[in-house]
Amino acid sequence: MSSLHGPGWPDAFAALPYARFWNPVLAPLPERALRALERGARPLPALPGLAASRATLLDPNADSVSGYGFDDKGRMHVAIDIDMPGVTPAMIDWWFGWHGDRAAKYRLWHPEAHVSAAWLKAPPAGSVGRARYIGQTSIVDEYIGSRRLNGSIRFVPSAQLGLTDPSLADDQVATVICARTGPADAPVDVGWLAHAVLATSGGSVMRSRFWFGGEHVAGRGGPQGVLASMLANRILRLTESDARALLIHCAEEMQHLASFLPALHADFRDDPVDLPSAA
């Protein structure tokens, strides 16, 4: 019997209506990720920073970017582009609103690394898609590489990152999942993440970007947050191992999500999501 407190699909979840979408087998890493890992760490200026990404992240003609880098100031950037056949940007918005209330849903996404997810505060009743996750905080328990992390993901409007492209008005064309992320047990954010999803002829491409450390560390209000920010910047020293693990994790989970999301969305997009969070 699988454990209720680690990766796997516990027998207690077997009766859930979406249990048939559980697949414990991950596909091999996509070619872009393999090339990035083979190349190794790149200088941070060679990777798209947050400011530069405002002009390129939603440009369908921008070059694909995959890679990682870090420096001795505790900063780390990770970029990975993932093809998602059959997936629309609207499906991604739906997924980020749908999966956050139950551990079992979160485990569908990455069967080896995800443990649990729960909303810090319940989203507005009856909400779906962007309205369900933007402004909410997801508390996640997961493995990044061999490290188990308990994290806080605070979803924010894309405009907070300066991403205001007109394409975002149509969720069949594009969407961006934007969030501040940090430890769940301290009042500090250590970085940003953005998953830009652009429609293509066969589905979508997801451009995932992570900016951690240095100027991206900030306290979450009040003197405790300021002190936590100062401490985090002093001790946060992200390594090549951390960057590689994050790139691999993101590539695995997004590729795996694409393998079942179109069918899951077709079956559950009209179902109510305001359910108890027990599983």
PDB file of C-alpha atoms in Angstrom:
ATOM      1  CA  MET A   1       0.000   0.000   0.000  1.00  0.00           C
ATOM      2  CA  SER A   2       1.324   3.455  -0.884  1.00  0.00           C
ATOM      3  CA  SER A   3       2.008   5.959   1.861  1.00  0.00           C
ATOM      4  CA  LEU A   4      -0.313   8.888   2.409  1.00  0.00           C
ATOM      5  CA  HIS A   5       2.732  11.014   3.184  1.00  0.00           C
ATOM      6  CA  GLY A   6       4.964  10.585   0.148  1.00  0.00           C
ATOM      7  CA  PRO A   7       4.928  10.297  -3.638  1.00  0.00           C
ATOM      8  CA  GLY A   8       2.603   7.656  -4.997  1.00  0.00           C
ATOM      9  CA  TRP A   9      -1.114   7.053  -5.427  1.00  0.00           C
ATOM     10  CA  PRO A  10      -2.540   5.895  -2.089  1.00  0.00           C
ATOM     11  CA  ASP A  11      -5.229   3.240  -2.152  1.00  0.00           C
ATOM     12  CA  ALA A  12      -7.438   5.738  -0.313  1.00  0.00           C
ATOM     13  CA  PHE A  13      -7.590   7.800  -3.537  1.00  0.00           C
ATOM     14  CA  ALA A  14      -8.644   4.922  -5.801  1.00  0.00           C
ATOM     15  CA  ALA A  15     -12.359   5.756  -5.689  1.00  0.00           C
ATOM     16  CA  LEU A  16     -11.882   9.374  -6.780  1.00  0.00           C
ATOM     17  CA  PRO A  17     -13.467  10.070 -10.176  1.00  0.00           C
ATOM     18  CA  TYR A  18     -10.192  11.280 -11.711  1.00  0.00           C
ATOM     19  CA  ALA A  19      -8.137   8.306 -10.466  1.00  0.00           C
ATOM     20  CA  ARG A  20      -8.052   6.905 -14.007  1.00  0.00           C
ATOM     21  CA  PHE A  21      -5.728   9.745 -15.011  1.00  0.00           C
ATOM     22  CA  TRP A  22      -3.032   8.563 -12.611  1.00  0.00           C
ATOM     23  CA  ASN A  23       0.026   7.424 -14.561  1.00  0.00           C
ATOM     24  CA  PRO A  24       3.186   6.752 -12.534  1.00  0.00           C
ATOM     25  CA  VAL A  25       5.403   6.528 -15.642  1.00  0.00           C
ATOM     26  CA  LEU A  26       7.140   9.733 -16.715  1.00  0.00           C
ATOM     27  CA  ALA A  27       8.187  10.139 -20.327  1.00  0.00           C
ATOM     28  CA  PRO A  28      11.883  10.755 -21.070  1.00  0.00           C
ATOM     29  CA  LEU A  29      12.957  14.369 -20.771  1.00  0.00           C
ATOM     30  CA  PRO A  30      12.281  16.440 -23.899  1.00  0.00           C
ATOM     31  CA  GLU A  31      15.190  17.231 -26.187  1.00  0.00           C
ATOM     32  CA  ARG A  32      15.345  20.899 -25.146  1.00  0.00           C
ATOM     33  CA  ALA A  33      15.862  19.928 -21.513  1.00  0.00           C
ATOM     34  CA  LEU A  34      18.493  17.334 -22.375  1.00  0.00           C
ATOM     35  CA  ARG A  35      20.459  19.864 -24.423  1.00  0.00           C
ATOM     36  CA  ALA A  36      20.284  22.410 -21.605  1.00  0.00           C
ATOM     37  CA  LEU A  37      21.542  19.885 -19.070  1.00  0.00           C
ATOM     38  CA  GLU A  38      24.338  18.749 -21.363  1.00  0.00           C
ATOM     39  CA  ARG A  39      25.440  22.348 -21.918  1.00  0.00           C
ATOM     40  CA  GLY A  40      25.594  23.055 -18.204  1.00  0.00           C
ATOM     41  CA  ALA A  41      25.416  26.343 -16.360  1.00  0.00           C
ATOM     42  CA  ARG A  42      25.353  29.527 -18.421  1.00  0.00           C
ATOM     43  CA  PRO A  43      26.304  33.078 -17.389  1.00  0.00           C
ATOM     44  CA  LEU A  44      23.218  34.847 -16.050  1.00  0.00           C
ATOM     45  CA  PRO A  45      23.344  37.550 -18.765  1.00  0.00           C
ATOM     46  CA  ALA A  46      22.876  34.796 -21.372  1.00  0.00           C
ATOM     47  CA  LEU A  47      19.474  33.918 -19.894  1.00  0.00           C
ATOM     48  CA  PRO A  48      16.346  36.094 -20.029  1.00  0.00           C
ATOM     49  CA  GLY A  49      16.047  38.227 -16.898  1.00  0.00           C
ATOM     50  CA  LEU A  50      12.723  39.412 -15.585  1.00  0.00           C
ATOM     51  CA  ALA A  51      12.971  42.831 -17.246  1.00  0.00           C
ATOM     52  CA  ALA A  52      13.971  41.416 -20.647  1.00  0.00           C
ATOM     53  CA  SER A  53      11.203  38.832 -20.467  1.00  0.00           C
ATOM     54  CA  ARG A  54       8.550  41.542 -20.441  1.00  0.00           C
ATOM     55  CA  ALA A  55       9.310  42.150 -24.113  1.00  0.00           C
ATOM     56  CA  THR A  56       9.857  38.557 -25.259  1.00  0.00           C
ATOM     57  CA  LEU A  57       7.883  36.111 -23.139  1.00  0.00           C
ATOM     58  CA  LEU A  58       4.619  36.594 -25.045  1.00  0.00           C
ATOM     59  CA  ASP A  59       6.182  37.202 -28.450  1.00  0.00           C
ATOM     60  CA  PRO A  60       5.345  34.170 -30.638  1.00  0.00           C
ATOM     61  CA  ASN A  61       8.366  34.951 -32.812  1.00  0.00           C
ATOM     62  CA  ALA A  62      10.877  35.040 -29.958  1.00  0.00           C
ATOM     63  CA  ASP A  63      13.600  32.397 -29.947  1.00  0.00           C
ATOM     64  CA  SER A  64      13.128  29.361 -27.738  1.00  0.00           C
ATOM     65  CA  VAL A  65      15.259  29.500 -24.592  1.00  0.00           C
ATOM     66  CA  SER A  66      16.183  26.649 -22.262  1.00  0.00           C
ATOM     67  CA  GLY A  67      18.983  26.667 -19.739  1.00  0.00           C
ATOM     68  CA  TYR A  68      20.066  27.608 -16.252  1.00  0.00           C
ATOM     69  CA  GLY A  69      22.597  29.781 -14.502  1.00  0.00           C
ATOM     70  CA  PHE A  70      23.582  31.034 -11.049  1.00  0.00           C
ATOM     71  CA  ASP A  71      26.146  33.317  -9.477  1.00  0.00           C
ATOM     72  CA  ASP A  72      28.034  33.847  -6.220  1.00  0.00           C
ATOM     73  CA  LYS A  73      25.470  36.420  -5.067  1.00  0.00           C
ATOM     74  CA  GLY A  74      22.837  33.764  -4.539  1.00  0.00           C
ATOM     75  CA  ARG A  75      20.924  34.462  -7.745  1.00  0.00           C
ATOM     76  CA  MET A  76      19.578  31.725 -10.014  1.00  0.00           C
ATOM     77  CA  HIS A  77      17.728  31.809 -13.321  1.00  0.00           C
ATOM     78  CA  VAL A  78      16.080  28.805 -14.973  1.00  0.00           C
ATOM     79  CA  ALA A  79      14.323  28.750 -18.355  1.00  0.00           C
ATOM     80  CA  ILE A  80      12.677  25.820 -20.120  1.00  0.00           C
ATOM     81  CA  ASP A  81      10.266  25.729 -23.071  1.00  0.00           C
ATOM     82  CA  ILE A  82       7.898  22.752 -23.283  1.00  0.00           C
ATOM     83  CA  ASP A  83       5.679  21.748 -26.209  1.00  0.00           C
ATOM     84  CA  MET A  84       2.166  20.789 -25.040  1.00  0.00           C
ATOM     85  CA  PRO A  85       0.272  19.026 -27.856  1.00  0.00           C
ATOM     86  CA  GLY A  86      -3.498  19.360 -27.684  1.00  0.00           C
ATOM     87  CA  VAL A  87      -3.369  21.802 -24.757  1.00  0.00           C
ATOM     88  CA  THR A  88      -4.842  25.302 -24.945  1.00  0.00           C
ATOM     89  CA  PRO A  89      -3.901  28.265 -22.728  1.00  0.00           C
ATOM     90  CA  ALA A  90      -7.438  28.139 -21.317  1.00  0.00           C
ATOM     91  CA  MET A  91      -6.858  24.552 -20.177  1.00  0.00           C
ATOM     92  CA  ILE A  92      -3.778  25.671 -18.236  1.00  0.00           C
ATOM     93  CA  ASP A  93      -5.783  28.407 -16.494  1.00  0.00           C
ATOM     94  CA  TRP A  94      -8.431  25.822 -15.637  1.00  0.00           C
ATOM     95  CA  TRP A  95      -5.804  23.392 -14.299  1.00  0.00           C
ATOM     96  CA  PHE A  96      -4.207  25.951 -11.988  1.00  0.00           C
ATOM     97  CA  GLY A  97      -7.630  26.713 -10.530  1.00  0.00           C
ATOM     98  CA  TRP A  98      -8.723  23.056 -10.367  1.00  0.00           C
ATOM     99  CA  HIS A  99      -5.815  21.136  -8.863  1.00  0.00           C
ATOM    100  CA  GLY A 100      -5.070  23.218  -5.772  1.00  0.00           C
ATOM    101  CA  ASP A 101      -7.655  21.823  -3.360  1.00  0.00           C
ATOM    102  CA  ARG A 102      -6.610  18.173  -3.127  1.00  0.00           C
ATOM    103  CA  ALA A 103      -3.368  16.247  -2.710  1.00  0.00           C
ATOM    104  CA  ALA A 104      -4.554  13.584  -5.152  1.00  0.00           C
ATOM    105  CA  LYS A 105      -4.986  16.123  -7.946  1.00  0.00           C
ATOM    106  CA  TYR A 106      -1.513  17.509  -7.295  1.00  0.00           C
ATOM    107  CA  ARG A 107       0.000  14.035  -7.501  1.00  0.00           C
ATOM    108  CA  LEU A 108      -1.463  13.495 -10.960  1.00  0.00           C
ATOM    109  CA  TRP A 109       0.834  16.283 -12.140  1.00  0.00           C
ATOM    110  CA  HIS A 110       4.144  14.747 -11.063  1.00  0.00           C
ATOM    111  CA  PRO A 111       3.697  11.191  -9.747  1.00  0.00           C
ATOM    112  CA  GLU A 112       7.241  10.936  -8.385  1.00  0.00           C
ATOM    113  CA  ALA A 113       7.754  14.331  -6.761  1.00  0.00           C
ATOM    114  CA  HIS A 114       4.446  15.861  -5.683  1.00  0.00           C
ATOM    115  CA  VAL A 115       3.112  15.118  -2.206  1.00  0.00           C
ATOM    116  CA  SER A 116       0.275  17.567  -1.487  1.00  0.00           C
ATOM    117  CA  ALA A 117      -1.247  20.943  -2.277  1.00  0.00           C
ATOM    118  CA  ALA A 118      -3.855  23.031  -0.474  1.00  0.00           C
ATOM    119  CA  TRP A 119      -5.165  26.581  -0.684  1.00  0.00           C
ATOM    120  CA  LEU A 120      -4.147  28.814   2.204  1.00  0.00           C
ATOM    121  CA  LYS A 121      -7.594  30.387   1.914  1.00  0.00           C
ATOM    122  CA  ALA A 122     -10.493  28.993  -0.076  1.00  0.00           C
ATOM    123  CA  PRO A 123     -10.941  30.643  -3.496  1.00  0.00           C
ATOM    124  CA  PRO A 124     -14.218  32.450  -4.228  1.00  0.00           C
ATOM    125  CA  ALA A 125     -17.117  30.002  -4.381  1.00  0.00           C
ATOM    126  CA  GLY A 126     -17.980  28.927  -7.898  1.00  0.00           C
ATOM    127  CA  SER A 127     -14.899  30.503  -9.439  1.00  0.00           C
ATOM    128  CA  VAL A 128     -12.936  28.805 -12.221  1.00  0.00           C
ATOM    129  CA  GLY A 129      -9.780  29.445 -14.212  1.00  0.00           C
ATOM    130  CA  ARG A 130      -7.926  32.699 -13.603  1.00  0.00           C
ATOM    131  CA  ALA A 131     -10.572  33.947 -11.171  1.00  0.00           C
ATOM    132  CA  ARG A 132      -9.968  30.899  -8.994  1.00  0.00           C
ATOM    133  CA  TYR A 133      -6.186  31.056  -8.572  1.00  0.00           C
ATOM    134  CA  ILE A 134      -5.080  34.684  -9.090  1.00  0.00           C
ATOM    135  CA  GLY A 135      -4.847  36.330  -5.686  1.00  0.00           C
ATOM    136  CA  GLN A 136      -4.704  32.962  -3.929  1.00  0.00           C
ATOM    137  CA  THR A 137      -1.835  31.187  -2.191  1.00  0.00           C
ATOM    138  CA  SER A 138      -1.091  27.505  -2.717  1.00  0.00           C
ATOM    139  CA  ILE A 139       0.837  25.636  -0.022  1.00  0.00           C
ATOM    140  CA  VAL A 140       2.694  22.765  -1.659  1.00  0.00           C
ATOM    141  CA  ASP A 141       4.746  19.855  -0.392  1.00  0.00           C
ATOM    142  CA  GLU A 142       7.025  18.427  -3.080  1.00  0.00           C
ATOM    143  CA  TYR A 143      10.470  17.163  -3.964  1.00  0.00           C
ATOM    144  CA  ILE A 144      12.781  19.204  -6.176  1.00  0.00           C
ATOM    145  CA  GLY A 145      15.457  16.679  -6.931  1.00  0.00           C
ATOM    146  CA  SER A 146      16.139  14.890  -3.649  1.00  0.00           C
ATOM    147  CA  ARG A 147      15.120  17.851  -1.454  1.00  0.00           C
ATOM    148  CA  ARG A 148      11.641  17.906   0.061  1.00  0.00           C
ATOM    149  CA  LEU A 149      10.273  21.438   0.193  1.00  0.00           C
ATOM    150  CA  ASN A 150       7.222  22.990   1.822  1.00  0.00           C
ATOM    151  CA  GLY A 151       6.544  26.064  -0.250  1.00  0.00           C
ATOM    152  CA  SER A 152       4.198  28.994  -0.645  1.00  0.00           C
ATOM    153  CA  ILE A 153       3.117  29.998  -4.167  1.00  0.00           C
ATOM    154  CA  ARG A 154       1.292  33.349  -4.263  1.00  0.00           C
ATOM    155  CA  PHE A 155      -0.397  33.798  -7.622  1.00  0.00           C
ATOM    156  CA  VAL A 156      -0.471  37.387  -8.848  1.00  0.00           C
ATOM    157  CA  PRO A 157      -1.893  39.160 -11.919  1.00  0.00           C
ATOM    158  CA  SER A 158       0.475  39.118 -14.881  1.00  0.00           C
ATOM    159  CA  ALA A 159       0.494  42.920 -14.886  1.00  0.00           C
ATOM    160  CA  GLN A 160       2.435  42.781 -11.603  1.00  0.00           C
ATOM    161  CA  LEU A 161       5.370  41.454 -13.645  1.00  0.00           C
ATOM    162  CA  GLY A 162       4.755  44.022 -16.376  1.00  0.00           C
ATOM    163  CA  LEU A 163       3.187  41.449 -18.705  1.00  0.00           C
ATOM    164  CA  THR A 164       0.248  43.232 -20.292  1.00  0.00           C
ATOM    165  CA  ASP A 165       0.256  42.014 -23.899  1.00  0.00           C
ATOM    166  CA  PRO A 166      -3.194  42.287 -25.607  1.00  0.00           C
ATOM    167  CA  SER A 167      -3.041  38.560 -26.407  1.00  0.00           C
ATOM    168  CA  LEU A 168      -3.799  37.837 -22.745  1.00  0.00           C
ATOM    169  CA  ALA A 169      -7.347  39.102 -23.214  1.00  0.00           C
ATOM    170  CA  ASP A 170      -8.174  35.842 -25.033  1.00  0.00           C
ATOM    171  CA  ASP A 171      -7.408  32.689 -23.057  1.00  0.00           C
ATOM    172  CA  GLN A 172      -7.520  30.651 -26.254  1.00  0.00           C
ATOM    173  CA  VAL A 173      -4.509  32.633 -27.493  1.00  0.00           C
ATOM    174  CA  ALA A 174      -2.275  33.108 -24.441  1.00  0.00           C
ATOM    175  CA  THR A 175      -2.062  33.128 -20.671  1.00  0.00           C
ATOM    176  CA  VAL A 176       0.665  33.625 -18.072  1.00  0.00           C
ATOM    177  CA  ILE A 177       0.763  31.993 -14.661  1.00  0.00           C
ATOM    178  CA  CYS A 178       2.705  34.416 -12.432  1.00  0.00           C
ATOM    179  CA  ALA A 179       3.623  33.892  -8.803  1.00  0.00           C
ATOM    180  CA  ARG A 180       5.869  34.819  -5.921  1.00  0.00           C
ATOM    181  CA  THR A 181       7.340  31.803  -4.222  1.00  0.00           C
ATOM    182  CA  GLY A 182       9.089  31.112  -0.944  1.00  0.00           C
ATOM    183  CA  PRO A 183       9.014  28.888   2.138  1.00  0.00           C
ATOM    184  CA  ALA A 184       5.618  28.240   3.666  1.00  0.00           C
ATOM    185  CA  ASP A 185       6.899  28.804   7.200  1.00  0.00           C
ATOM    186  CA  ALA A 186       8.647  32.182   6.826  1.00  0.00           C
ATOM    187  CA  PRO A 187       7.364  35.647   5.754  1.00  0.00           C
ATOM    188  CA  VAL A 188       9.680  35.942   2.758  1.00  0.00           C
ATOM    189  CA  ASP A 189       9.533  35.365  -0.990  1.00  0.00           C
ATOM    190  CA  VAL A 190      12.759  34.169  -2.583  1.00  0.00           C
ATOM    191  CA  GLY A 191      11.806  34.567  -6.222  1.00  0.00           C
ATOM    192  CA  TRP A 192       9.351  34.765  -9.097  1.00  0.00           C
ATOM    193  CA  LEU A 193       7.995  32.218 -11.511  1.00  0.00           C
ATOM    194  CA  ALA A 194       6.167  32.718 -14.790  1.00  0.00           C
ATOM    195  CA  HIS A 195       4.652  30.090 -17.064  1.00  0.00           C
ATOM    196  CA  ALA A 196       3.678  31.758 -20.345  1.00  0.00           C
ATOM    197  CA  VAL A 197       1.452  29.597 -22.549  1.00  0.00           C
ATOM    198  CA  LEU A 198       1.071  30.517 -26.217  1.00  0.00           C
ATOM    199  CA  ALA A 199      -1.271  28.739 -28.614  1.00  0.00           C
ATOM    200  CA  THR A 200       0.344  26.970 -31.568  1.00  0.00           C
ATOM    201  CA  SER A 201      -1.088  25.081 -34.531  1.00  0.00           C
ATOM    202  CA  GLY A 202      -0.902  21.772 -32.636  1.00  0.00           C
ATOM    203  CA  GLY A 203      -1.617  22.929 -29.094  1.00  0.00           C
ATOM    204  CA  SER A 204       0.600  25.271 -27.056  1.00  0.00           C
ATOM    205  CA  VAL A 205       4.148  25.985 -26.047  1.00  0.00           C
ATOM    206  CA  MET A 206       4.827  26.763 -22.398  1.00  0.00           C
ATOM    207  CA  ARG A 207       7.726  29.085 -21.621  1.00  0.00           C
ATOM    208  CA  SER A 208       8.629  28.597 -17.966  1.00  0.00           C
ATOM    209  CA  ARG A 209      10.939  31.079 -16.251  1.00  0.00           C
ATOM    210  CA  PHE A 210      12.243  31.219 -12.680  1.00  0.00           C
ATOM    211  CA  TRP A 211      14.166  34.098 -11.093  1.00  0.00           C
ATOM    212  CA  PHE A 212      15.451  33.459  -7.568  1.00  0.00           C
ATOM    213  CA  GLY A 213      17.739  35.205  -5.116  1.00  0.00           C
ATOM    214  CA  GLY A 214      19.342  38.639  -5.016  1.00  0.00           C
ATOM    215  CA  GLU A 215      16.981  41.456  -5.952  1.00  0.00           C
ATOM    216  CA  HIS A 216      14.095  38.962  -6.215  1.00  0.00           C
ATOM    217  CA  VAL A 217      14.045  38.281  -2.450  1.00  0.00           C
ATOM    218  CA  ALA A 218      11.504  40.322  -0.488  1.00  0.00           C
ATOM    219  CA  GLY A 219       9.724  40.157   2.858  1.00  0.00           C
ATOM    220  CA  ARG A 220       5.971  39.741   3.035  1.00  0.00           C
ATOM    221  CA  GLY A 221       5.158  42.928   4.906  1.00  0.00           C
ATOM    222  CA  GLY A 222       6.038  44.210   8.369  1.00  0.00           C
ATOM    223  CA  PRO A 223       9.346  44.198  10.249  1.00  0.00           C
ATOM    224  CA  GLN A 224       9.451  40.401  10.444  1.00  0.00           C
ATOM    225  CA  GLY A 225       9.286  40.218   6.666  1.00  0.00           C
ATOM    226  CA  VAL A 226      12.107  42.733   6.273  1.00  0.00           C
ATOM    227  CA  LEU A 227      14.324  40.808   8.676  1.00  0.00           C
ATOM    228  CA  ALA A 228      13.485  37.522   6.955  1.00  0.00           C
ATOM    229  CA  SER A 229      14.389  39.060   3.603  1.00  0.00           C
ATOM    230  CA  MET A 230      17.760  40.260   4.887  1.00  0.00           C
ATOM    231  CA  LEU A 231      18.495  36.855   6.393  1.00  0.00           C
ATOM    232  CA  ALA A 232      17.401  34.987   3.267  1.00  0.00           C
ATOM    233  CA  ASN A 233      19.665  37.062   1.032  1.00  0.00           C
ATOM    234  CA  ARG A 234      22.562  36.462   3.391  1.00  0.00           C
ATOM    235  CA  ILE A 235      22.222  32.678   3.548  1.00  0.00           C
ATOM    236  CA  LEU A 236      20.598  31.865   0.193  1.00  0.00           C
ATOM    237  CA  ARG A 237      23.307  30.397  -1.995  1.00  0.00           C
ATOM    238  CA  LEU A 238      21.708  28.470  -4.795  1.00  0.00           C
ATOM    239  CA  THR A 239      23.936  25.991  -6.607  1.00  0.00           C
ATOM    240  CA  GLU A 240      24.179  24.323  -9.989  1.00  0.00           C
ATOM    241  CA  SER A 241      22.579  21.250  -8.447  1.00  0.00           C
ATOM    242  CA  ASP A 242      19.555  23.341  -7.400  1.00  0.00           C
ATOM    243  CA  ALA A 243      19.224  24.832 -10.879  1.00  0.00           C
ATOM    244  CA  ARG A 244      19.497  21.488 -12.657  1.00  0.00           C
ATOM    245  CA  ALA A 245      16.952  19.912 -10.315  1.00  0.00           C
ATOM    246  CA  LEU A 246      14.450  22.718 -10.924  1.00  0.00           C
ATOM    247  CA  LEU A 247      14.847  22.541 -14.708  1.00  0.00           C
ATOM    248  CA  ILE A 248      14.346  18.762 -14.650  1.00  0.00           C
ATOM    249  CA  HIS A 249      11.350  19.010 -12.316  1.00  0.00           C
ATOM    250  CA  CYS A 250       9.615  21.642 -14.437  1.00  0.00           C
ATOM    251  CA  ALA A 251      10.250  19.776 -17.684  1.00  0.00           C
ATOM    252  CA  GLU A 252       8.939  16.528 -16.201  1.00  0.00           C
ATOM    253  CA  GLU A 253       5.798  17.954 -14.625  1.00  0.00           C
ATOM    254  CA  MET A 254       4.740  20.095 -17.580  1.00  0.00           C
ATOM    255  CA  GLN A 255       5.358  17.375 -20.133  1.00  0.00           C
ATOM    256  CA  HIS A 256       3.441  14.906 -17.941  1.00  0.00           C
ATOM    257  CA  LEU A 257       0.584  17.379 -17.481  1.00  0.00           C
ATOM    258  CA  ALA A 258       0.232  17.747 -21.245  1.00  0.00           C
ATOM    259  CA  SER A 259      -0.151  13.964 -21.578  1.00  0.00           C
ATOM    260  CA  PHE A 260      -3.500  13.887 -19.748  1.00  0.00           C
ATOM    261  CA  LEU A 261      -4.797  17.466 -19.451  1.00  0.00           C
ATOM    262  CA  PRO A 262      -6.919  17.592 -22.643  1.00  0.00           C
ATOM    263  CA  ALA A 263      -8.853  14.468 -21.614  1.00  0.00           C
ATOM    264  CA  LEU A 264      -9.100  15.526 -17.946  1.00  0.00           C
ATOM    265  CA  HIS A 265     -10.359  18.966 -18.946  1.00  0.00           C
ATOM    266  CA  ALA A 266     -12.969  17.466 -21.265  1.00  0.00           C
ATOM    267  CA  ASP A 267     -14.316  15.276 -18.461  1.00  0.00           C
ATOM    268  CA  PHE A 268     -14.198  17.717 -15.521  1.00  0.00           C
ATOM    269  CA  ARG A 269     -14.291  21.299 -16.823  1.00  0.00           C
ATOM    270  CA  ASP A 270     -17.991  21.661 -15.970  1.00  0.00           C
ATOM    271  CA  ASP A 271     -17.842  19.918 -12.593  1.00  0.00           C
ATOM    272  CA  PRO A 272     -17.980  21.958  -9.374  1.00  0.00           C
ATOM    273  CA  VAL A 273     -14.609  22.391  -7.695  1.00  0.00           C
ATOM    274  CA  ASP A 274     -15.713  23.613  -4.287  1.00  0.00           C
ATOM    275  CA  LEU A 275     -15.124  20.293  -2.565  1.00  0.00           C
ATOM    276  CA  PRO A 276     -13.724  19.291   0.833  1.00  0.00           C
ATOM    277  CA  SER A 277      -9.931  19.208   0.778  1.00  0.00           C
ATOM    278  CA  ALA A 278      -9.441  15.862   2.542  1.00  0.00           C
ATOM    279  CA  ALA A 279      -7.916  14.101  -0.479  1.00  0.00           C
TER     280      ALA A 279
END
